[in-house]
PDB file of C-alpha atoms in Angstrom:
ATOM      1  CA  MET A   1      12.090 -51.415  -4.840  1.00 45.00           C
ATOM      2  CA  SER A   2      13.771 -50.102  -7.980  1.00 44.00           C
ATOM      3  CA  SER A   3      14.492 -46.404  -8.292  1.00 42.00           C
ATOM      4  CA  ARG A   4      12.170 -46.227 -11.329  1.00 39.00           C
ATOM      5  CA  ILE A   5       9.246 -47.542  -9.283  1.00 37.00           C
ATOM      6  CA  SER A   6      10.121 -45.134  -6.463  1.00 34.00           C
ATOM      7  CA  ARG A   7      10.024 -42.216  -8.889  1.00 34.00           C
ATOM      8  CA  ILE A   8       6.639 -43.345 -10.207  1.00 33.00           C
ATOM      9  CA  LEU A   9       5.246 -43.600  -6.668  1.00 32.00           C
ATOM     10  CA  VAL A  10       6.640 -40.180  -5.753  1.00 34.00           C
ATOM     11  CA  ALA A  11       5.166 -38.710  -8.934  1.00 32.00           C
ATOM     12  CA  THR A  12       1.801 -40.288  -8.098  1.00 29.00           C
ATOM     13  CA  ILE A  13       1.858 -38.858  -4.586  1.00 33.00           C
ATOM     14  CA  ILE A  14       2.776 -35.403  -5.912  1.00 35.00           C
ATOM     15  CA  LEU A  15      -0.010 -35.546  -8.501  1.00 32.00           C
ATOM     16  CA  SER A  16      -2.497 -36.556  -5.808  1.00 29.00           C
ATOM     17  CA  THR A  17      -1.379 -33.648  -3.661  1.00 33.00           C
ATOM     18  CA  VAL A  18      -1.736 -31.242  -6.576  1.00 36.00           C
ATOM     19  CA  THR A  19      -5.217 -32.510  -7.330  1.00 33.00           C
ATOM     20  CA  ALA A  20      -6.266 -32.451  -3.667  1.00 40.00           C
ATOM     21  CA  ALA A  21      -4.834 -28.990  -2.994  1.00 46.00           C
ATOM     22  CA  GLY A  22      -6.818 -27.264  -5.716  1.00 52.00           C
ATOM     23  CA  THR A  23      -5.998 -23.961  -7.329  1.00 56.00           C
ATOM     24  CA  ARG A  24      -8.883 -21.682  -6.388  1.00 75.00           C
ATOM     25  CA  GLN A  25      -7.721 -18.852  -4.140  1.00 81.00           C
ATOM     26  CA  PRO A  26     -10.098 -18.127  -1.263  1.00 81.00           C
ATOM     27  CA  LYS A  27     -11.401 -14.618  -0.812  1.00 88.00           C
ATOM     28  CA  ILE A  28      -9.817 -12.978   2.228  1.00 93.00           C
ATOM     29  CA  ALA A  29     -11.766  -9.965   3.482  1.00 96.00           C
ATOM     30  CA  VAL A  30      -9.042  -7.687   4.852  1.00 97.00           C
ATOM     31  CA  SER A  31     -11.409  -5.953   7.289  1.00 97.00           C
ATOM     32  CA  GLU A  32     -12.514  -9.318   8.701  1.00 98.00           C
ATOM     33  CA  LEU A  33      -8.870 -10.432   9.007  1.00 98.00           C
ATOM     34  CA  GLU A  34      -8.087  -7.261  10.955  1.00 98.00           C
ATOM     35  CA  ARG A  35     -11.039  -7.839  13.304  1.00 98.00           C
ATOM     36  CA  ARG A  36     -10.045 -11.465  13.864  1.00 98.00           C
ATOM     37  CA  ILE A  37      -6.442 -10.528  14.682  1.00 98.00           C
ATOM     38  CA  ASN A  38      -7.766  -7.958  17.160  1.00 98.00           C
ATOM     39  CA  ALA A  39      -9.975 -10.584  18.814  1.00 98.00           C
ATOM     40  CA  LEU A  40      -7.047 -13.002  19.145  1.00 98.00           C
ATOM     41  CA  VAL A  41      -4.779 -10.277  20.553  1.00 98.00           C
ATOM     42  CA  ASN A  42      -7.448  -9.376  23.105  1.00 98.00           C
ATOM     43  CA  GLY A  43      -7.754 -13.066  23.982  1.00 98.00           C
ATOM     44  CA  GLU A  44      -4.037 -13.053  24.804  1.00 98.00           C
ATOM     45  CA  ARG A  45      -4.507  -9.929  26.922  1.00 98.00           C
ATOM     46  CA  ARG A  46      -7.429 -11.490  28.811  1.00 98.00           C
ATOM     47  CA  SER A  47      -5.283 -14.577  29.461  1.00 97.00           C
ATOM     48  CA  GLY A  48      -2.737 -12.221  31.038  1.00 96.00           C
ATOM     49  CA  ASN A  49      -5.467 -10.575  33.177  1.00 98.00           C
ATOM     50  CA  LEU A  50      -5.248  -7.357  31.137  1.00 98.00           C
ATOM     51  CA  ASN A  51      -8.040  -5.226  29.770  1.00 98.00           C
ATOM     52  CA  PRO A  52      -8.777  -5.657  26.066  1.00 98.00           C
ATOM     53  CA  LEU A  53      -7.526  -3.007  23.671  1.00 98.00           C
ATOM     54  CA  ASP A  54     -10.091  -0.719  22.052  1.00 98.00           C
ATOM     55  CA  LEU A  55      -9.923  -0.967  18.267  1.00 97.00           C
ATOM     56  CA  ASP A  56      -9.450   2.625  17.082  1.00 98.00           C
ATOM     57  CA  GLN A  57     -10.451   3.264  13.447  1.00 98.00           C
ATOM     58  CA  LYS A  58      -8.058   6.179  12.911  1.00 98.00           C
ATOM     59  CA  LEU A  59      -5.158   4.137  14.306  1.00 98.00           C
ATOM     60  CA  SER A  60      -6.232   1.247  12.056  1.00 98.00           C
ATOM     61  CA  LYS A  61      -6.180   3.563   9.041  1.00 98.00           C
ATOM     62  CA  ILE A  62      -2.564   4.544   9.869  1.00 98.00           C
ATOM     63  CA  ALA A  63      -1.615   0.873  10.354  1.00 98.00           C
ATOM     64  CA  ARG A  64      -3.356  -0.130   7.111  1.00 98.00           C
ATOM     65  CA  ALA A  65      -1.502   2.575   5.175  1.00 98.00           C
ATOM     66  CA  HIS A  66       1.846   1.236   6.429  1.00 98.00           C
ATOM     67  CA  SER A  67       0.881  -2.337   5.461  1.00 98.00           C
ATOM     68  CA  GLN A  68      -0.193  -1.132   2.002  1.00 98.00           C
ATOM     69  CA  ASP A  69       3.059   0.807   1.636  1.00 98.00           C
ATOM     70  CA  MET A  70       5.053  -2.357   2.437  1.00 98.00           C
ATOM     71  CA  ALA A  71       2.990  -4.335  -0.087  1.00 98.00           C
ATOM     72  CA  ASN A  72       3.302  -1.676  -2.801  1.00 98.00           C
ATOM     73  CA  ARG A  73       7.003  -0.942  -2.386  1.00 97.00           C
ATOM     74  CA  GLY A  74       8.165  -4.447  -1.491  1.00 96.00           C
ATOM     75  CA  PHE A  75       9.799  -3.858   1.888  1.00 97.00           C
ATOM     76  CA  PHE A  76       9.179  -5.239   5.367  1.00 98.00           C
ATOM     77  CA  ASN A  77      10.303  -2.945   8.159  1.00 98.00           C
ATOM     78  CA  HIS A  78       9.049  -0.556  10.829  1.00 98.00           C
ATOM     79  CA  VAL A  79      10.926   2.193   8.971  1.00 98.00           C
ATOM     80  CA  ASN A  80       9.831   2.836   5.387  1.00 98.00           C
ATOM     81  CA  PRO A  81      12.326   3.492   2.538  1.00 98.00           C
ATOM     82  CA  ASP A  82      11.909   7.244   3.101  1.00 98.00           C
ATOM     83  CA  GLY A  83      13.120   6.891   6.705  1.00 98.00           C
ATOM     84  CA  GLU A  84       9.672   7.411   8.236  1.00 97.00           C
ATOM     85  CA  LYS A  85       9.251   5.672  11.611  1.00 97.00           C
ATOM     86  CA  PRO A  86       6.005   4.611  13.349  1.00 97.00           C
ATOM     87  CA  TRP A  87       5.800   7.779  15.471  1.00 96.00           C
ATOM     88  CA  ASP A  88       6.411   9.855  12.320  1.00 97.00           C
ATOM     89  CA  ARG A  89       3.376   8.216  10.706  1.00 97.00           C
ATOM     90  CA  LEU A  90       1.283   8.949  13.799  1.00 97.00           C
ATOM     91  CA  SER A  91       2.393  12.582  13.825  1.00 97.00           C
ATOM     92  CA  ARG A  92       1.800  13.050  10.085  1.00 96.00           C
ATOM     93  CA  ALA A  93      -1.747  11.738  10.557  1.00 97.00           C
ATOM     94  CA  GLY A  94      -2.328  14.138  13.453  1.00 97.00           C
ATOM     95  CA  TYR A  95      -2.646  11.275  15.936  1.00 97.00           C
ATOM     96  CA  SER A  96      -1.317  11.777  19.448  1.00 95.00           C
ATOM     97  CA  CYS A  97      -0.687   9.131  22.085  1.00 95.00           C
ATOM     98  CA  PRO A  98      -0.600  10.821  25.503  1.00 91.00           C
ATOM     99  CA  GLN A  99       1.804   8.349  27.140  1.00 93.00           C
ATOM    100  CA  THR A 100       3.396   5.835  24.805  1.00 95.00           C
ATOM    101  CA  SER A 101       3.067   4.124  21.433  1.00 97.00           C
ATOM    102  CA  GLY A 102       4.339   0.964  19.799  1.00 97.00           C
ATOM    103  CA  GLU A 103       4.077  -1.110  16.645  1.00 98.00           C
ATOM    104  CA  ASN A 104       4.095  -4.766  15.648  1.00 98.00           C
ATOM    105  CA  ILE A 105       4.471  -5.907  12.039  1.00 98.00           C
ATOM    106  CA  PHE A 106       4.182  -9.377  10.531  1.00 98.00           C
ATOM    107  CA  GLN A 107       4.479 -10.815   7.052  1.00 98.00           C
ATOM    108  CA  ASN A 108       2.264 -13.797   6.372  1.00 98.00           C
ATOM    109  CA  ASN A 109       1.159 -15.503   3.142  1.00 97.00           C
ATOM    110  CA  LEU A 110      -2.077 -16.436   1.430  1.00 97.00           C
ATOM    111  CA  TYR A 111      -0.700 -19.943   0.892  1.00 96.00           C
ATOM    112  CA  SER A 112       1.447 -22.354   2.869  1.00 94.00           C
ATOM    113  CA  ARG A 113       2.840 -24.308  -0.074  1.00 94.00           C
ATOM    114  CA  VAL A 114       2.982 -24.240  -3.840  1.00 92.00           C
ATOM    115  CA  THR A 115       3.466 -27.431  -5.862  1.00 93.00           C
ATOM    116  CA  ILE A 116       4.756 -27.213  -9.420  1.00 94.00           C
ATOM    117  CA  ASN A 117       4.115 -29.993 -11.893  1.00 94.00           C
ATOM    118  CA  GLY A 118       5.297 -29.047 -15.361  1.00 95.00           C
ATOM    119  CA  ASN A 119       3.622 -25.745 -16.187  1.00 92.00           C
ATOM    120  CA  ARG A 120       0.930 -26.216 -13.550  1.00 92.00           C
ATOM    121  CA  LYS A 121       1.054 -24.634 -10.086  1.00 89.00           C
ATOM    122  CA  SER A 122      -1.186 -25.708  -7.265  1.00 91.00           C
ATOM    123  CA  TYR A 123      -1.476 -23.887  -3.947  1.00 92.00           C
ATOM    124  CA  ASP A 124      -2.340 -24.949  -0.414  1.00 95.00           C
ATOM    125  CA  TRP A 125      -4.326 -21.848   0.523  1.00 96.00           C
ATOM    126  CA  ASN A 126      -4.484 -20.551   4.088  1.00 96.00           C
ATOM    127  CA  SER A 127      -7.849 -19.641   5.547  1.00 96.00           C
ATOM    128  CA  LEU A 128      -8.509 -16.296   7.184  1.00 97.00           C
ATOM    129  CA  GLU A 129      -8.410 -18.079  10.552  1.00 97.00           C
ATOM    130  CA  GLN A 130      -5.018 -19.666   9.764  1.00 97.00           C
ATOM    131  CA  ILE A 131      -3.547 -16.305   8.747  1.00 98.00           C
ATOM    132  CA  ALA A 132      -4.893 -14.540  11.841  1.00 98.00           C
ATOM    133  CA  GLY A 133      -3.843 -17.353  14.186  1.00 98.00           C
ATOM    134  CA  SER A 134      -0.318 -17.730  12.834  1.00 98.00           C
ATOM    135  CA  THR A 135       0.168 -13.951  12.930  1.00 98.00           C
ATOM    136  CA  VAL A 136      -0.750 -13.633  16.595  1.00 98.00           C
ATOM    137  CA  SER A 137       1.141 -16.825  17.451  1.00 98.00           C
ATOM    138  CA  GLY A 138       4.220 -15.417  15.709  1.00 98.00           C
ATOM    139  CA  TRP A 139       3.960 -12.210  17.699  1.00 98.00           C
ATOM    140  CA  MET A 140       3.460 -14.075  20.983  1.00 98.00           C
ATOM    141  CA  HIS A 141       6.596 -16.159  20.318  1.00 98.00           C
ATOM    142  CA  SER A 142       8.698 -13.008  19.814  1.00 98.00           C
ATOM    143  CA  SER A 143       9.663 -11.234  23.031  1.00 97.00           C
ATOM    144  CA  GLY A 144       9.385  -7.661  21.682  1.00 97.00           C
ATOM    145  CA  HIS A 145       6.047  -8.239  19.965  1.00 98.00           C
ATOM    146  CA  ARG A 146       4.697 -10.116  22.981  1.00 98.00           C
ATOM    147  CA  LYS A 147       5.772  -7.241  25.236  1.00 98.00           C
ATOM    148  CA  ASN A 148       3.733  -4.818  23.097  1.00 98.00           C
ATOM    149  CA  ILE A 149       0.637  -7.035  23.168  1.00 98.00           C
ATOM    150  CA  LEU A 150       0.836  -7.471  26.954  1.00 98.00           C
ATOM    151  CA  ASN A 151       1.826  -3.889  27.800  1.00 98.00           C
ATOM    152  CA  ARG A 152      -0.510  -2.539  30.522  1.00 97.00           C
ATOM    153  CA  ALA A 153       0.048   1.055  29.376  1.00 97.00           C
ATOM    154  CA  TYR A 154      -1.627   0.471  25.998  1.00 98.00           C
ATOM    155  CA  ARG A 155      -5.345   1.193  25.825  1.00 97.00           C
ATOM    156  CA  LYS A 156      -6.002   1.458  22.072  1.00 98.00           C
ATOM    157  CA  THR A 157      -4.861  -0.428  19.017  1.00 98.00           C
ATOM    158  CA  GLY A 158      -5.160  -0.174  15.267  1.00 98.00           C
ATOM    159  CA  ILE A 159      -4.697  -3.121  12.951  1.00 98.00           C
ATOM    160  CA  GLY A 160      -4.164  -2.821   9.221  1.00 98.00           C
ATOM    161  CA  ALA A 161      -3.564  -5.547   6.647  1.00 98.00           C
ATOM    162  CA  ALA A 162      -2.721  -5.463   2.941  1.00 98.00           C
ATOM    163  CA  ILE A 163      -2.222  -8.226   0.409  1.00 97.00           C
ATOM    164  CA  GLY A 164       0.768  -8.038  -1.922  1.00 95.00           C
ATOM    165  CA  VAL A 165       0.807  -9.107  -5.570  1.00 93.00           C
ATOM    166  CA  HIS A 166       2.651 -12.359  -4.805  1.00 92.00           C
ATOM    167  CA  GLY A 167       0.326 -13.468  -2.014  1.00 94.00           C
ATOM    168  CA  GLN A 168       2.148 -11.881   0.903  1.00 96.00           C
ATOM    169  CA  VAL A 169      -0.065 -10.563   3.692  1.00 98.00           C
ATOM    170  CA  PHE A 170       1.449  -7.543   5.450  1.00 98.00           C
ATOM    171  CA  ILE A 171       0.023  -6.810   8.893  1.00 98.00           C
ATOM    172  CA  THR A 172       0.703  -3.773  11.070  1.00 98.00           C
ATOM    173  CA  GLN A 173      -0.585  -3.321  14.612  1.00 98.00           C
ATOM    174  CA  MET A 174      -0.174   0.051  16.288  1.00 98.00           C
ATOM    175  CA  PHE A 175      -0.565   0.628  20.010  1.00 98.00           C
ATOM    176  CA  CYS A 176      -1.374   3.778  21.941  1.00 98.00           C
ATOM    177  CA  GLY A 177      -1.398   4.400  25.668  1.00 96.00           C
TER     178      GLY A 177
END
């Protein structure tokens, strides 16, 4: 096969992918994403013979604020650019954990791939279920995050998500025991 024919075939395949992928971004309801992540985390806890975590709205509000801060200021870290740590955020919000606290963060994306053809971009959009599933899977494949999810001392959790301007999905999960 000549290289010219190969290029034509490759171009045809790429064009088909662009057409099939579509460009319409799905609506992701952040509150539903948070609930789904919580359900998956509790599924992991049940698999480990642990009690499910109670979803605490005040803890979720603190987690959501950290996710929004990461999205707004373009950083990804447990410590914000002002040096504020997870326990500082809890304290500032007047939230007290009697025994222990912890935090998981994850950066996901609204899309898994972007294809560029000339001036046209086409996205392979992730569903809410894909975002929730890959987030929890990512945490469970990381020893520190997994340890938080399966920690017997934790009784409550808060989950907060925010979507950045470039399609990043920032997720924070706080734990309290």
